[in-house]
PDB file of C-alpha atoms in Angstrom:
ATOM      1  CA  UNK A  17      33.192  83.085  71.273  1.00 41.00           C
ATOM      2  CA  UNK A  18      32.992  81.669  67.989  1.00 47.00           C
ATOM      3  CA  UNK A  19      36.150  79.699  68.245  1.00 48.00           C
ATOM      4  CA  UNK A  20      35.007  78.831  71.501  1.00 45.00           C
ATOM      5  CA  UNK A  21      31.264  77.603  70.042  1.00 47.00           C
ATOM      6  CA  UNK A  22      32.952  75.935  67.334  1.00 44.00           C
ATOM      7  CA  UNK A  23      35.288  73.879  69.356  1.00 47.00           C
ATOM      8  CA  UNK A  24      32.139  72.489  71.500  1.00 51.00           C
ATOM      9  CA  UNK A  25      30.568  71.734  68.042  1.00 49.00           C
ATOM     10  CA  UNK A  26      33.227  69.667  67.472  1.00 55.00           C
ATOM     11  CA  UNK A  27      33.792  67.841  70.350  1.00 62.00           C
ATOM     12  CA  UNK A  28      29.755  67.035  70.042  1.00 73.00           C
ATOM     13  CA  UNK A  29      30.521  65.649  66.457  1.00 71.00           C
ATOM     14  CA  UNK A  30      33.489  63.748  67.688  1.00 76.00           C
ATOM     15  CA  UNK A  31      31.508  61.980  70.432  1.00 81.00           C
ATOM     16  CA  UNK A  32      28.304  61.512  68.340  1.00 83.00           C
ATOM     17  CA  UNK A  33      30.537  59.855  65.391  1.00 83.00           C
ATOM     18  CA  UNK A  34      32.347  57.681  68.455  1.00 85.00           C
ATOM     19  CA  UNK A  35      29.191  56.421  69.650  1.00 90.00           C
ATOM     20  CA  UNK A  36      28.135  55.481  66.031  1.00 91.00           C
ATOM     21  CA  UNK A  37      31.032  53.593  65.637  1.00 91.00           C
ATOM     22  CA  UNK A  38      30.443  52.067  68.745  1.00 93.00           C
ATOM     23  CA  UNK A  39      27.008  51.036  67.673  1.00 95.00           C
ATOM     24  CA  UNK A  40      28.214  49.745  64.352  1.00 95.00           C
ATOM     25  CA  UNK A  41      30.878  47.535  65.642  1.00 96.00           C
ATOM     26  CA  UNK A  42      28.886  46.181  68.501  1.00 96.00           C
ATOM     27  CA  UNK A  43      25.866  45.173  66.354  1.00 97.00           C
ATOM     28  CA  UNK A  44      28.164  43.710  63.622  1.00 97.00           C
ATOM     29  CA  UNK A  45      30.091  41.719  66.416  1.00 97.00           C
ATOM     30  CA  UNK A  46      26.733  40.692  67.727  1.00 97.00           C
ATOM     31  CA  UNK A  47      25.300  39.388  64.406  1.00 96.00           C
ATOM     32  CA  UNK A  48      28.437  37.824  63.230  1.00 96.00           C
ATOM     33  CA  UNK A  49      28.686  35.825  66.642  1.00 96.00           C
ATOM     34  CA  UNK A  50      25.225  34.860  66.514  1.00 95.00           C
ATOM     35  CA  UNK A  51      25.500  33.727  63.342  1.00 95.00           C
ATOM     36  CA  UNK A  52      28.351  31.547  64.331  1.00 93.00           C
ATOM     37  CA  UNK A  53      26.881  30.055  67.607  1.00 93.00           C
ATOM     38  CA  UNK A  54      22.958  29.672  67.209  1.00 92.00           C
ATOM     39  CA  UNK A  55      21.675  26.545  65.984  1.00 89.00           C
ATOM     40  CA  UNK A  56      19.465  28.196  63.634  1.00 88.00           C
ATOM     41  CA  UNK A  57      22.330  29.327  61.480  1.00 90.00           C
ATOM     42  CA  UNK A  58      23.967  25.970  61.587  1.00 83.00           C
ATOM     43  CA  UNK A  59      24.611  25.971  57.759  1.00 82.00           C
ATOM     44  CA  UNK A  60      24.631  29.612  57.111  1.00 86.00           C
ATOM     45  CA  UNK A  61      27.857  31.622  56.085  1.00 89.00           C
ATOM     46  CA  UNK A  62      29.679  35.051  57.854  1.00 92.00           C
ATOM     47  CA  UNK A  63      29.239  36.314  54.052  1.00 94.00           C
ATOM     48  CA  UNK A  64      25.976  38.309  54.886  1.00 93.00           C
ATOM     49  CA  UNK A  65      27.248  39.827  58.094  1.00 95.00           C
ATOM     50  CA  UNK A  66      30.062  41.355  55.992  1.00 95.00           C
ATOM     51  CA  UNK A  67      28.016  42.764  53.242  1.00 95.00           C
ATOM     52  CA  UNK A  68      27.373  46.372  54.614  1.00 95.00           C
ATOM     53  CA  UNK A  69      31.150  47.115  54.757  1.00 95.00           C
ATOM     54  CA  UNK A  70      31.395  46.611  51.082  1.00 95.00           C
ATOM     55  CA  UNK A  71      28.823  49.409  50.853  1.00 95.00           C
ATOM     56  CA  UNK A  72      31.185  51.505  53.200  1.00 93.00           C
ATOM     57  CA  UNK A  73      34.032  50.646  51.068  1.00 92.00           C
ATOM     58  CA  UNK A  74      32.340  51.685  47.665  1.00 93.00           C
ATOM     59  CA  UNK A  75      31.089  54.721  49.374  1.00 92.00           C
ATOM     60  CA  UNK A  76      34.200  55.963  50.206  1.00 90.00           C
ATOM     61  CA  UNK A  77      36.917  54.229  48.430  1.00 88.00           C
ATOM     62  CA  UNK A  78      39.222  51.603  50.354  1.00 87.00           C
ATOM     63  CA  UNK A  79      42.312  54.470  50.360  1.00 82.00           C
ATOM     64  CA  UNK A  80      40.520  56.379  52.517  1.00 80.00           C
ATOM     65  CA  UNK A  81      39.344  53.804  55.078  1.00 81.00           C
ATOM     66  CA  UNK A  82      42.958  52.623  55.063  1.00 82.00           C
ATOM     67  CA  UNK A  83      43.808  56.129  56.113  1.00 79.00           C
ATOM     68  CA  UNK A  84      41.024  56.422  58.574  1.00 79.00           C
ATOM     69  CA  UNK A  85      42.229  52.966  59.944  1.00 80.00           C
ATOM     70  CA  UNK A  86      46.129  53.888  60.342  1.00 82.00           C
ATOM     71  CA  UNK A  87      44.934  57.061  62.147  1.00 78.00           C
ATOM     72  CA  UNK A  88      42.537  55.278  64.493  1.00 83.00           C
ATOM     73  CA  UNK A  89      44.726  52.521  65.467  1.00 84.00           C
ATOM     74  CA  UNK A  90      46.876  53.838  68.016  1.00 87.00           C
ATOM     75  CA  UNK A  91      43.689  55.580  69.860  1.00 86.00           C
ATOM     76  CA  UNK A  92      42.078  52.146  69.685  1.00 89.00           C
ATOM     77  CA  UNK A  93      44.924  50.293  70.856  1.00 89.00           C
ATOM     78  CA  UNK A  94      45.384  52.784  73.814  1.00 88.00           C
ATOM     79  CA  UNK A  95      41.558  52.271  74.739  1.00 88.00           C
ATOM     80  CA  UNK A  96      42.467  48.525  75.083  1.00 87.00           C
ATOM     81  CA  UNK A  97      41.553  47.579  71.571  1.00 90.00           C
ATOM     82  CA  UNK A  98      42.998  44.364  71.208  1.00 92.00           C
ATOM     83  CA  UNK A  99      41.925  43.331  74.877  1.00 94.00           C
ATOM     84  CA  UNK A 100      38.246  44.566  73.509  1.00 95.00           C
ATOM     85  CA  UNK A 101      38.136  41.581  70.540  1.00 95.00           C
ATOM     86  CA  UNK A 102      39.455  38.953  72.488  1.00 96.00           C
ATOM     87  CA  UNK A 103      36.159  37.600  73.331  1.00 96.00           C
ATOM     88  CA  UNK A 104      34.834  37.798  70.056  1.00 96.00           C
ATOM     89  CA  UNK A 105      37.768  35.858  68.840  1.00 96.00           C
ATOM     90  CA  UNK A 106      37.515  33.266  71.194  1.00 96.00           C
ATOM     91  CA  UNK A 107      34.211  32.299  70.509  1.00 95.00           C
ATOM     92  CA  UNK A 108      34.538  32.188  66.914  1.00 94.00           C
ATOM     93  CA  UNK A 109      37.768  29.803  67.128  1.00 95.00           C
ATOM     94  CA  UNK A 110      35.586  27.898  69.669  1.00 94.00           C
ATOM     95  CA  UNK A 111      32.536  27.489  67.334  1.00 91.00           C
ATOM     96  CA  UNK A 112      34.920  26.876  64.488  1.00 89.00           C
ATOM     97  CA  UNK A 113      36.681  24.047  66.093  1.00 90.00           C
ATOM     98  CA  UNK A 114      33.843  22.546  67.640  1.00 88.00           C
ATOM     99  CA  UNK A 115      30.997  23.231  65.455  1.00 84.00           C
ATOM    100  CA  UNK A 116      28.775  20.640  67.222  1.00 86.00           C
ATOM    101  CA  UNK A 117      29.182  22.765  70.979  1.00 87.00           C
ATOM    102  CA  UNK A 118      26.196  24.593  72.085  1.00 87.00           C
ATOM    103  CA  UNK A 119      27.519  27.960  73.233  1.00 91.00           C
ATOM    104  CA  UNK A 120      24.852  30.002  74.917  1.00 94.00           C
ATOM    105  CA  UNK A 121      23.629  33.255  73.179  1.00 93.00           C
ATOM    106  CA  UNK A 122      24.714  35.555  75.753  1.00 95.00           C
ATOM    107  CA  UNK A 123      27.990  35.073  74.726  1.00 95.00           C
ATOM    108  CA  UNK A 124      27.614  37.043  71.678  1.00 96.00           C
ATOM    109  CA  UNK A 125      26.377  39.789  73.623  1.00 96.00           C
ATOM    110  CA  UNK A 126      29.425  39.830  76.230  1.00 97.00           C
ATOM    111  CA  UNK A 127      31.515  39.903  72.790  1.00 97.00           C
ATOM    112  CA  UNK A 128      29.770  42.454  71.250  1.00 97.00           C
ATOM    113  CA  UNK A 129      29.415  45.009  74.082  1.00 97.00           C
ATOM    114  CA  UNK A 130      33.527  44.418  74.559  1.00 96.00           C
ATOM    115  CA  UNK A 131      34.034  45.068  71.250  1.00 96.00           C
ATOM    116  CA  UNK A 132      31.931  48.344  71.327  1.00 96.00           C
ATOM    117  CA  UNK A 133      33.636  49.556  74.465  1.00 95.00           C
ATOM    118  CA  UNK A 134      37.044  51.166  72.954  1.00 93.00           C
ATOM    119  CA  UNK A 135      34.503  53.461  70.642  1.00 92.00           C
ATOM    120  CA  UNK A 136      32.677  54.396  73.628  1.00 92.00           C
ATOM    121  CA  UNK A 137      35.889  55.515  75.368  1.00 90.00           C
ATOM    122  CA  UNK A 138      37.210  57.445  72.361  1.00 88.00           C
ATOM    123  CA  UNK A 139      33.764  59.227  72.146  1.00 85.00           C
ATOM    124  CA  UNK A 140      33.879  60.538  75.655  1.00 85.00           C
ATOM    125  CA  UNK A 141      37.743  61.128  75.598  1.00 77.00           C
ATOM    126  CA  UNK A 142      38.916  64.550  74.774  1.00 60.00           C
ATOM    127  CA  UNK A 143      41.005  65.053  71.967  1.00 58.00           C
ATOM    128  CA  UNK A 144      40.022  62.382  69.960  1.00 61.00           C
ATOM    129  CA  UNK A 145      39.864  63.351  66.319  1.00 61.00           C
ATOM    130  CA  UNK A 146      36.739  61.660  65.304  1.00 62.00           C
ATOM    131  CA  UNK A 147      34.468  64.800  63.676  1.00 60.00           C
ATOM    132  CA  UNK A 148      33.444  64.757  60.031  1.00 64.00           C
ATOM    133  CA  UNK A 149      33.882  67.831  58.010  1.00 66.00           C
ATOM    134  CA  UNK A 150      33.234  67.647  54.388  1.00 66.00           C
ATOM    135  CA  UNK A 151      35.845  69.191  51.984  1.00 66.00           C
ATOM    136  CA  UNK A 152      33.166  70.664  49.899  1.00 70.00           C
ATOM    137  CA  UNK A 153      29.501  70.739  49.265  1.00 74.00           C
ATOM    138  CA  UNK A 154      28.227  67.498  47.190  1.00 74.00           C
ATOM    139  CA  UNK A 155      28.369  67.967  43.201  1.00 79.00           C
ATOM    140  CA  UNK A 156      25.913  66.014  40.908  1.00 84.00           C
ATOM    141  CA  UNK A 157      28.403  63.039  40.708  1.00 85.00           C
ATOM    142  CA  UNK A 158      28.865  62.532  44.320  1.00 88.00           C
ATOM    143  CA  UNK A 159      24.970  62.794  44.515  1.00 90.00           C
ATOM    144  CA  UNK A 160      24.669  59.978  41.606  1.00 92.00           C
ATOM    145  CA  UNK A 161      27.179  58.040  43.539  1.00 92.00           C
ATOM    146  CA  UNK A 162      25.592  58.480  46.813  1.00 93.00           C
ATOM    147  CA  UNK A 163      21.927  57.401  45.253  1.00 95.00           C
ATOM    148  CA  UNK A 164      23.753  54.176  43.545  1.00 95.00           C
ATOM    149  CA  UNK A 165      25.106  53.363  47.181  1.00 95.00           C
ATOM    150  CA  UNK A 166      21.459  53.772  48.543  1.00 96.00           C
ATOM    151  CA  UNK A 167      20.101  51.161  45.618  1.00 96.00           C
ATOM    152  CA  UNK A 168      23.016  48.693  46.790  1.00 96.00           C
ATOM    153  CA  UNK A 169      21.907  48.769  50.255  1.00 97.00           C
ATOM    154  CA  UNK A 170      18.464  48.082  49.271  1.00 97.00           C
ATOM    155  CA  UNK A 171      19.379  45.043  47.427  1.00 97.00           C
ATOM    156  CA  UNK A 172      21.433  44.126  50.410  1.00 96.00           C
ATOM    157  CA  UNK A 173      18.381  44.069  52.314  1.00 96.00           C
ATOM    158  CA  UNK A 174      16.456  41.930  49.345  1.00 97.00           C
ATOM    159  CA  UNK A 175      19.699  39.551  49.385  1.00 96.00           C
ATOM    160  CA  UNK A 176      19.669  38.688  53.147  1.00 95.00           C
ATOM    161  CA  UNK A 177      15.809  38.445  53.498  1.00 94.00           C
ATOM    162  CA  UNK A 178      14.845  37.599  49.894  1.00 92.00           C
ATOM    163  CA  UNK A 179      14.879  33.759  48.584  1.00 91.00           C
ATOM    164  CA  UNK A 180      17.891  32.108  49.513  1.00 88.00           C
ATOM    165  CA  UNK A 181      19.260  30.964  45.914  1.00 90.00           C
ATOM    166  CA  UNK A 182      18.758  34.687  44.390  1.00 91.00           C
ATOM    167  CA  UNK A 183      19.844  36.343  47.505  1.00 92.00           C
ATOM    168  CA  UNK A 184      22.807  34.503  47.556  1.00 92.00           C
ATOM    169  CA  UNK A 185      23.717  35.361  43.782  1.00 94.00           C
ATOM    170  CA  UNK A 186      22.590  38.890  44.364  1.00 95.00           C
ATOM    171  CA  UNK A 187      25.133  38.909  47.098  1.00 94.00           C
ATOM    172  CA  UNK A 188      28.374  38.061  45.485  1.00 95.00           C
ATOM    173  CA  UNK A 189      27.319  40.429  42.565  1.00 96.00           C
ATOM    174  CA  UNK A 190      26.976  43.375  44.851  1.00 95.00           C
ATOM    175  CA  UNK A 191      30.002  42.481  46.460  1.00 95.00           C
ATOM    176  CA  UNK A 192      31.984  41.986  43.588  1.00 95.00           C
ATOM    177  CA  UNK A 193      30.535  45.227  42.157  1.00 95.00           C
ATOM    178  CA  UNK A 194      31.115  47.385  44.986  1.00 94.00           C
ATOM    179  CA  UNK A 195      34.426  45.816  45.658  1.00 93.00           C
ATOM    180  CA  UNK A 196      35.342  47.211  42.282  1.00 93.00           C
ATOM    181  CA  UNK A 197      34.205  50.800  42.414  1.00 91.00           C
ATOM    182  CA  UNK A 198      35.875  51.009  46.243  1.00 91.00           C
ATOM    183  CA  UNK A 199      39.107  50.724  44.202  1.00 90.00           C
ATOM    184  CA  UNK A 200      38.095  54.493  42.843  1.00 87.00           C
ATOM    185  CA  UNK A 201      40.383  57.168  44.448  1.00 81.00           C
ATOM    186  CA  UNK A 202      37.444  58.478  46.324  1.00 82.00           C
ATOM    187  CA  UNK A 203      35.006  55.847  45.918  1.00 86.00           C
ATOM    188  CA  UNK A 204      31.698  55.762  44.271  1.00 87.00           C
ATOM    189  CA  UNK A 205      30.137  58.905  46.156  1.00 84.00           C
ATOM    190  CA  UNK A 206      33.174  60.423  46.998  1.00 83.00           C
ATOM    191  CA  UNK A 207      31.889  60.393  50.747  1.00 83.00           C
ATOM    192  CA  UNK A 208      35.027  61.404  52.567  1.00 79.00           C
ATOM    193  CA  UNK A 209      35.084  64.492  50.584  1.00 82.00           C
ATOM    194  CA  UNK A 210      31.038  65.519  50.298  1.00 86.00           C
ATOM    195  CA  UNK A 211      28.980  63.464  53.072  1.00 89.00           C
ATOM    196  CA  UNK A 212      28.081  65.051  55.842  1.00 88.00           C
ATOM    197  CA  UNK A 213      27.308  63.307  59.327  1.00 87.00           C
ATOM    198  CA  UNK A 214      23.700  62.810  58.486  1.00 90.00           C
ATOM    199  CA  UNK A 215      25.046  60.873  55.160  1.00 92.00           C
ATOM    200  CA  UNK A 216      27.329  58.637  57.689  1.00 92.00           C
ATOM    201  CA  UNK A 217      24.103  58.076  60.158  1.00 93.00           C
ATOM    202  CA  UNK A 218      22.127  57.106  57.254  1.00 95.00           C
ATOM    203  CA  UNK A 219      24.679  54.421  55.896  1.00 96.00           C
ATOM    204  CA  UNK A 220      25.015  53.498  59.827  1.00 95.00           C
ATOM    205  CA  UNK A 221      21.141  52.954  59.631  1.00 96.00           C
ATOM    206  CA  UNK A 222      21.190  50.975  56.446  1.00 96.00           C
ATOM    207  CA  UNK A 223      23.598  48.780  57.731  1.00 97.00           C
ATOM    208  CA  UNK A 224      22.198  48.135  61.143  1.00 97.00           C
ATOM    209  CA  UNK A 225      18.919  47.277  59.064  1.00 97.00           C
ATOM    210  CA  UNK A 226      20.745  44.634  56.841  1.00 97.00           C
ATOM    211  CA  UNK A 227      22.363  42.776  60.123  1.00 97.00           C
ATOM    212  CA  UNK A 228      18.681  42.917  61.547  1.00 97.00           C
ATOM    213  CA  UNK A 229      17.312  41.246  58.623  1.00 96.00           C
ATOM    214  CA  UNK A 230      20.022  38.826  58.547  1.00 96.00           C
ATOM    215  CA  UNK A 231      19.286  37.582  62.000  1.00 95.00           C
ATOM    216  CA  UNK A 232      15.353  38.148  61.325  1.00 95.00           C
ATOM    217  CA  UNK A 233      15.660  35.435  58.515  1.00 93.00           C
ATOM    218  CA  UNK A 234      17.309  32.805  60.503  1.00 90.00           C
ATOM    219  CA  UNK A 235      15.236  32.704  63.856  1.00 91.00           C
ATOM    220  CA  UNK A 236      11.667  34.214  62.816  1.00 92.00           C
ATOM    221  CA  UNK A 237       9.189  33.745  60.014  1.00 92.00           C
ATOM    222  CA  UNK A 238       8.980  37.397  59.151  1.00 94.00           C
ATOM    223  CA  UNK A 239      10.425  37.190  55.810  1.00 94.00           C
ATOM    224  CA  UNK A 240       8.329  34.267  54.579  1.00 91.00           C
ATOM    225  CA  UNK A 241       5.831  37.035  53.043  1.00 93.00           C
ATOM    226  CA  UNK A 242       6.647  39.683  50.364  1.00 94.00           C
ATOM    227  CA  UNK A 243       5.503  42.449  52.697  1.00 95.00           C
ATOM    228  CA  UNK A 244       8.465  41.512  55.304  1.00 95.00           C
ATOM    229  CA  UNK A 245      10.884  41.368  52.744  1.00 96.00           C
ATOM    230  CA  UNK A 246       9.571  44.835  51.184  1.00 96.00           C
ATOM    231  CA  UNK A 247      10.198  46.075  54.725  1.00 96.00           C
ATOM    232  CA  UNK A 248      13.934  44.896  54.775  1.00 96.00           C
ATOM    233  CA  UNK A 249      14.642  46.565  51.690  1.00 97.00           C
ATOM    234  CA  UNK A 250      13.163  50.025  52.300  1.00 97.00           C
ATOM    235  CA  UNK A 251      14.680  49.985  55.851  1.00 97.00           C
ATOM    236  CA  UNK A 252      18.348  49.377  54.099  1.00 96.00           C
ATOM    237  CA  UNK A 253      18.244  51.837  51.579  1.00 96.00           C
ATOM    238  CA  UNK A 254      15.728  54.489  52.447  1.00 97.00           C
ATOM    239  CA  UNK A 255      17.355  56.631  54.942  1.00 96.00           C
ATOM    240  CA  UNK A 256      20.241  57.305  52.476  1.00 96.00           C
ATOM    241  CA  UNK A 257      18.154  57.832  49.600  1.00 96.00           C
ATOM    242  CA  UNK A 258      16.330  60.355  51.487  1.00 96.00           C
ATOM    243  CA  UNK A 259      19.062  62.158  52.974  1.00 94.00           C
ATOM    244  CA  UNK A 260      20.605  62.170  49.394  1.00 93.00           C
ATOM    245  CA  UNK A 261      17.549  63.556  47.906  1.00 92.00           C
ATOM    246  CA  UNK A 262      17.393  66.392  50.723  1.00 90.00           C
ATOM    247  CA  UNK A 263      20.964  67.418  49.964  1.00 85.00           C
ATOM    248  CA  UNK A 264      20.101  67.559  46.197  1.00 83.00           C
ATOM    249  CA  UNK A 265      17.292  70.043  46.843  1.00 83.00           C
ATOM    250  CA  UNK A 266      19.492  71.916  49.108  1.00 79.00           C
ATOM    251  CA  UNK A 267      22.093  72.386  46.502  1.00 70.00           C
ATOM    252  CA  UNK A 268      19.579  73.323  43.571  1.00 66.00           C
TER     253      UNK A 268
END
């Protein structure tokens, strides 16, 4: 009975992870495509949309990210992975080749849904190894690294929502710093060894907040006030900081 319960729990965790990956991929493609095709972002780069990936790499290390990618490549390919990214690639190529051509916004939605589809398929398909099992409990070093990743997410929120010049400088500094720590064997937070599903979910929420801030910055005036910027900062980093604080109390 316990083995059956464990199997059901692992299957449920794999489904959650797959759906979380689908949301993340879809959100990134949506933000990236809208930045590429909307007139409001005519003079903006794609750099802010890739900032959250530096946090993921910095938390776990590029080695683990590469191993994960190699492990998921074949299941993703079999789930029509290459076909799923075709709309995104096509829209990006057209917008780059004809920057003055106005493309409809709904193409971004189509591209996002298509890119997310393989991960939905993997989430509901039995046997896909997507469960997250920490090797050990978080130690003080991992907790400090997780805290720093949370602070980095808050700074990302300010970089995309705050003043343009200082935000751009901060974004570059964050990318460089997180790129350096991502070269560590297990990253800054040793995430692949110590993080539980709630840590990854909090990092995902922070990433979604950054992408939402990128879009809101270019299409609304919500960040013209300090309160709006503060909201972006808190939304990006607080979820992971709260999870880390609870984990620290549990370990003590």
